Short mmCIF file of N, CA, C and O in Angstrom, two decimals:
data_model
loop_
_atom_site.label_atom_id
_atom_site.label_comp_id
_atom_site.label_asym_id
_atom_site.label_seq_id
_atom_site.Cartn_x
_atom_site.Cartn_y
_atom_site.Cartn_z
N MET A 1 107.06 137.37 38.34
CA MET A 1 107.68 136.09 38.19
C MET A 1 106.60 135.00 38.20
O MET A 1 105.72 134.99 39.06
N PHE A 2 106.65 134.11 37.28
CA PHE A 2 105.64 133.06 37.17
C PHE A 2 105.98 131.89 38.09
O PHE A 2 107.13 131.59 38.32
N GLU A 3 104.92 131.28 38.58
CA GLU A 3 105.06 130.09 39.41
C GLU A 3 104.00 129.08 38.97
O GLU A 3 102.95 129.45 38.45
N ILE A 4 104.27 127.82 39.17
CA ILE A 4 103.32 126.77 38.81
C ILE A 4 102.60 126.33 40.08
O ILE A 4 103.23 126.02 41.09
N TYR A 5 101.27 126.34 40.01
CA TYR A 5 100.43 125.90 41.12
C TYR A 5 99.67 124.65 40.70
O TYR A 5 99.31 124.50 39.54
N ARG A 6 99.45 123.75 41.65
CA ARG A 6 98.62 122.56 41.41
C ARG A 6 97.27 122.79 42.04
O ARG A 6 97.18 123.13 43.23
N ILE A 7 96.23 122.57 41.27
CA ILE A 7 94.87 122.64 41.78
C ILE A 7 94.35 121.20 41.82
O ILE A 7 94.32 120.53 40.79
N GLU A 8 93.98 120.74 43.01
CA GLU A 8 93.54 119.36 43.19
C GLU A 8 92.09 119.33 43.66
O GLU A 8 91.72 120.06 44.59
N THR A 9 91.28 118.50 43.03
CA THR A 9 89.92 118.26 43.51
C THR A 9 89.95 117.00 44.36
O THR A 9 90.56 116.01 43.99
N VAL A 10 89.30 117.07 45.51
CA VAL A 10 89.32 115.98 46.48
C VAL A 10 87.91 115.44 46.66
O VAL A 10 86.96 116.20 46.89
N ALA A 11 87.75 114.12 46.57
CA ALA A 11 86.45 113.47 46.73
C ALA A 11 86.03 113.42 48.19
O ALA A 11 86.87 113.45 49.09
N SER A 12 84.74 113.31 48.40
CA SER A 12 84.23 113.16 49.76
C SER A 12 84.56 111.77 50.29
O SER A 12 84.87 110.85 49.53
N GLU A 13 84.46 111.59 51.58
CA GLU A 13 84.73 110.29 52.20
C GLU A 13 83.74 109.24 51.71
O GLU A 13 84.10 108.09 51.51
N GLU A 14 82.47 109.64 51.49
CA GLU A 14 81.46 108.71 51.00
C GLU A 14 81.79 108.19 49.60
O GLU A 14 81.43 107.09 49.23
N ALA A 15 82.49 109.01 48.80
CA ALA A 15 82.86 108.63 47.43
C ALA A 15 84.23 107.95 47.39
O ALA A 15 84.77 107.71 46.32
N GLY A 16 84.82 107.68 48.54
CA GLY A 16 86.10 106.99 48.59
C GLY A 16 87.28 107.87 48.94
O GLY A 16 88.38 107.39 49.16
N GLY A 17 87.09 109.18 49.00
CA GLY A 17 88.17 110.10 49.36
C GLY A 17 89.25 110.15 48.31
O GLY A 17 89.16 109.53 47.26
N GLY A 18 90.28 110.87 48.56
CA GLY A 18 91.42 110.95 47.66
C GLY A 18 91.27 112.01 46.58
O GLY A 18 90.24 112.65 46.44
N ILE A 19 92.34 112.15 45.83
CA ILE A 19 92.40 113.15 44.77
C ILE A 19 91.71 112.62 43.52
O ILE A 19 92.00 111.51 43.07
N ILE A 20 90.82 113.42 42.96
CA ILE A 20 90.12 113.04 41.74
C ILE A 20 90.89 113.52 40.52
O ILE A 20 91.10 112.78 39.57
N ARG A 21 91.31 114.78 40.56
CA ARG A 21 91.96 115.37 39.40
C ARG A 21 92.96 116.44 39.84
O ARG A 21 92.75 117.11 40.84
N ARG A 22 94.04 116.58 39.05
CA ARG A 22 95.03 117.64 39.27
C ARG A 22 95.11 118.50 38.03
O ARG A 22 95.13 118.00 36.92
N ILE A 23 95.19 119.80 38.25
CA ILE A 23 95.36 120.75 37.16
C ILE A 23 96.59 121.60 37.49
O ILE A 23 96.71 122.10 38.61
N MET A 24 97.47 121.76 36.52
CA MET A 24 98.64 122.61 36.71
C MET A 24 98.33 123.97 36.10
O MET A 24 97.86 124.06 34.97
N VAL A 25 98.60 125.03 36.87
CA VAL A 25 98.34 126.40 36.43
C VAL A 25 99.63 127.20 36.56
O VAL A 25 100.23 127.22 37.64
N ARG A 26 100.03 127.84 35.49
CA ARG A 26 101.21 128.71 35.52
C ARG A 26 100.74 130.14 35.50
O ARG A 26 100.11 130.58 34.53
N THR A 27 101.01 130.87 36.57
CA THR A 27 100.52 132.24 36.69
C THR A 27 101.51 133.08 37.50
O THR A 27 102.38 132.55 38.17
N ASP A 28 101.30 134.38 37.43
CA ASP A 28 102.20 135.30 38.13
C ASP A 28 101.70 135.71 39.51
O ASP A 28 102.38 136.43 40.23
N SER A 29 100.49 135.26 39.90
CA SER A 29 100.00 135.61 41.23
C SER A 29 99.14 134.49 41.81
O SER A 29 98.46 133.78 41.09
N ILE A 30 99.17 134.39 43.11
CA ILE A 30 98.37 133.40 43.81
C ILE A 30 96.88 133.71 43.67
O ILE A 30 96.05 132.81 43.65
N GLU A 31 96.55 134.98 43.53
CA GLU A 31 95.14 135.38 43.39
C GLU A 31 94.51 134.76 42.15
O GLU A 31 93.37 134.32 42.18
N LYS A 32 95.23 134.72 41.06
CA LYS A 32 94.72 134.12 39.82
C LYS A 32 94.54 132.61 39.99
O LYS A 32 93.58 132.04 39.48
N ALA A 33 95.43 131.98 40.71
CA ALA A 33 95.31 130.55 40.99
C ALA A 33 94.09 130.29 41.88
O ALA A 33 93.36 129.31 41.68
N LYS A 34 93.84 131.17 42.85
CA LYS A 34 92.68 131.04 43.71
C LYS A 34 91.39 131.19 42.91
O LYS A 34 90.44 130.43 43.11
N GLU A 35 91.36 132.16 42.00
CA GLU A 35 90.17 132.36 41.15
C GLU A 35 89.89 131.11 40.33
O GLU A 35 88.74 130.69 40.19
N ARG A 36 90.93 130.52 39.78
CA ARG A 36 90.77 129.31 38.98
C ARG A 36 90.26 128.16 39.85
O ARG A 36 89.41 127.38 39.43
N ALA A 37 90.76 128.05 41.08
CA ALA A 37 90.33 126.99 41.99
C ALA A 37 88.85 127.13 42.34
O ALA A 37 88.12 126.14 42.38
N VAL A 38 88.40 128.35 42.57
CA VAL A 38 86.98 128.58 42.87
C VAL A 38 86.12 128.20 41.67
O VAL A 38 85.06 127.58 41.82
N LYS A 39 86.58 128.51 40.47
CA LYS A 39 85.85 128.14 39.26
C LYS A 39 85.79 126.62 39.11
O LYS A 39 84.74 126.06 38.80
N VAL A 40 86.91 125.95 39.33
CA VAL A 40 86.96 124.49 39.26
C VAL A 40 85.99 123.89 40.29
O VAL A 40 85.25 122.95 39.99
N PHE A 41 85.96 124.44 41.49
CA PHE A 41 85.07 123.96 42.54
C PHE A 41 83.61 124.10 42.14
O PHE A 41 82.82 123.16 42.29
N SER A 42 83.24 125.27 41.61
CA SER A 42 81.85 125.48 41.23
C SER A 42 81.44 124.57 40.09
O SER A 42 80.32 124.04 40.07
N LEU A 43 82.33 124.33 39.12
CA LEU A 43 82.01 123.43 38.01
C LEU A 43 81.91 121.98 38.48
O LEU A 43 81.06 121.22 38.00
N ALA A 44 82.75 121.59 39.40
CA ALA A 44 82.74 120.21 39.90
C ALA A 44 81.52 119.91 40.75
O ALA A 44 81.10 118.76 40.86
N ARG A 45 80.93 120.93 41.36
CA ARG A 45 79.77 120.74 42.22
C ARG A 45 78.44 120.74 41.45
O ARG A 45 77.40 120.52 42.03
N ARG A 46 78.49 120.99 40.15
CA ARG A 46 77.26 121.00 39.35
C ARG A 46 76.67 119.59 39.29
O ARG A 46 77.40 118.60 39.26
N PRO A 47 75.35 119.48 39.26
CA PRO A 47 74.71 118.16 39.25
C PRO A 47 75.09 117.29 38.05
O PRO A 47 75.17 116.08 38.17
N GLN A 48 75.39 117.89 36.91
CA GLN A 48 75.71 117.10 35.72
C GLN A 48 77.18 116.71 35.62
O GLN A 48 77.58 116.10 34.64
N SER A 49 77.96 117.00 36.62
CA SER A 49 79.38 116.63 36.62
C SER A 49 79.53 115.11 36.64
O SER A 49 78.81 114.41 37.33
N ARG A 50 80.51 114.60 35.90
CA ARG A 50 80.73 113.15 35.82
C ARG A 50 81.61 112.64 36.96
O ARG A 50 81.69 111.44 37.20
N ASP A 51 82.31 113.52 37.64
CA ASP A 51 83.21 113.10 38.72
C ASP A 51 82.42 112.68 39.95
O ASP A 51 81.28 113.07 40.13
N PRO A 52 83.07 111.90 40.82
CA PRO A 52 82.44 111.58 42.11
C PRO A 52 82.19 112.87 42.90
O PRO A 52 82.68 113.93 42.54
N GLU A 53 81.46 112.75 43.96
CA GLU A 53 81.15 113.91 44.81
C GLU A 53 82.43 114.62 45.26
O GLU A 53 83.27 114.04 45.94
N VAL A 54 82.58 115.87 44.87
CA VAL A 54 83.75 116.67 45.23
C VAL A 54 83.48 117.38 46.54
O VAL A 54 82.47 118.06 46.70
N GLU A 55 84.38 117.20 47.48
CA GLU A 55 84.22 117.84 48.79
C GLU A 55 85.08 119.10 48.90
O GLU A 55 84.69 120.04 49.57
N ALA A 56 86.25 119.10 48.27
CA ALA A 56 87.15 120.23 48.42
C ALA A 56 88.03 120.40 47.19
O ALA A 56 88.22 119.47 46.41
N VAL A 57 88.52 121.62 47.05
CA VAL A 57 89.53 121.93 46.04
C VAL A 57 90.64 122.67 46.78
O VAL A 57 90.38 123.55 47.60
N ARG A 58 91.87 122.29 46.49
CA ARG A 58 92.99 122.95 47.16
C ARG A 58 94.04 123.37 46.14
O ARG A 58 94.16 122.77 45.07
N VAL A 59 94.80 124.40 46.51
CA VAL A 59 95.87 124.92 45.67
C VAL A 59 97.18 124.71 46.40
O VAL A 59 97.32 125.08 47.57
N LEU A 60 98.15 124.10 45.69
CA LEU A 60 99.47 123.87 46.25
C LEU A 60 100.49 124.64 45.42
O LEU A 60 100.38 124.68 44.19
N ASN A 61 101.47 125.22 46.08
CA ASN A 61 102.51 125.94 45.35
C ASN A 61 103.54 124.95 44.80
O ASN A 61 103.40 123.75 44.96
N GLY A 62 104.57 125.47 44.16
CA GLY A 62 105.58 124.62 43.54
C GLY A 62 106.31 123.71 44.51
O GLY A 62 106.80 122.65 44.14
N ALA A 63 106.38 124.10 45.78
CA ALA A 63 107.04 123.30 46.80
C ALA A 63 106.12 122.25 47.40
O ALA A 63 106.54 121.45 48.23
N GLY A 64 104.84 122.26 47.00
CA GLY A 64 103.90 121.28 47.50
C GLY A 64 103.16 121.69 48.76
O GLY A 64 102.48 120.88 49.37
N HIS A 65 103.26 122.95 49.15
CA HIS A 65 102.57 123.46 50.34
C HIS A 65 101.21 124.01 49.95
O HIS A 65 101.08 124.74 48.98
N GLU A 66 100.21 123.66 50.73
CA GLU A 66 98.87 124.16 50.47
C GLU A 66 98.80 125.65 50.78
O GLU A 66 99.15 126.07 51.89
N VAL A 67 98.34 126.43 49.81
CA VAL A 67 98.26 127.88 50.00
C VAL A 67 96.82 128.38 50.01
O VAL A 67 96.55 129.52 50.39
N PHE A 68 95.87 127.52 49.59
CA PHE A 68 94.47 127.91 49.56
C PHE A 68 93.62 126.64 49.46
O PHE A 68 94.04 125.67 48.82
N SER A 69 92.46 126.65 50.08
CA SER A 69 91.53 125.55 49.92
C SER A 69 90.10 126.07 50.09
O SER A 69 89.86 127.08 50.77
N ILE A 70 89.19 125.35 49.46
CA ILE A 70 87.76 125.66 49.60
C ILE A 70 87.05 124.32 49.69
O ILE A 70 87.42 123.37 49.00
N SER A 71 86.06 124.23 50.60
CA SER A 71 85.36 122.96 50.75
C SER A 71 83.87 123.22 50.87
O SER A 71 83.42 124.36 51.00
N THR A 72 83.11 122.15 50.87
CA THR A 72 81.66 122.28 51.00
C THR A 72 81.27 122.80 52.38
O THR A 72 80.18 123.31 52.55
N ARG A 73 82.16 122.70 53.33
CA ARG A 73 81.89 123.18 54.69
C ARG A 73 82.10 124.68 54.84
O ARG A 73 81.74 125.25 55.87
N ASP A 74 82.71 125.31 53.85
CA ASP A 74 82.97 126.77 53.90
C ASP A 74 81.72 127.56 53.62
O ASP A 74 80.84 127.22 52.95
#
């Protein structure tokens, strides 16, 4: 059964905090959404990225509950 997950990139406090970008992912497993979130995190942390400093990426399920997160502190 497919579910829609939101992947959100979150800026660091020094960059103003808050959500930078949201990506909607429709997949049949949370594992695939987690893999996509890790990829988004690694791409956002590259030096040539145009976005403000990304501190964390989190995955929320369709109900809005956080099911996974990764941050620079991990």
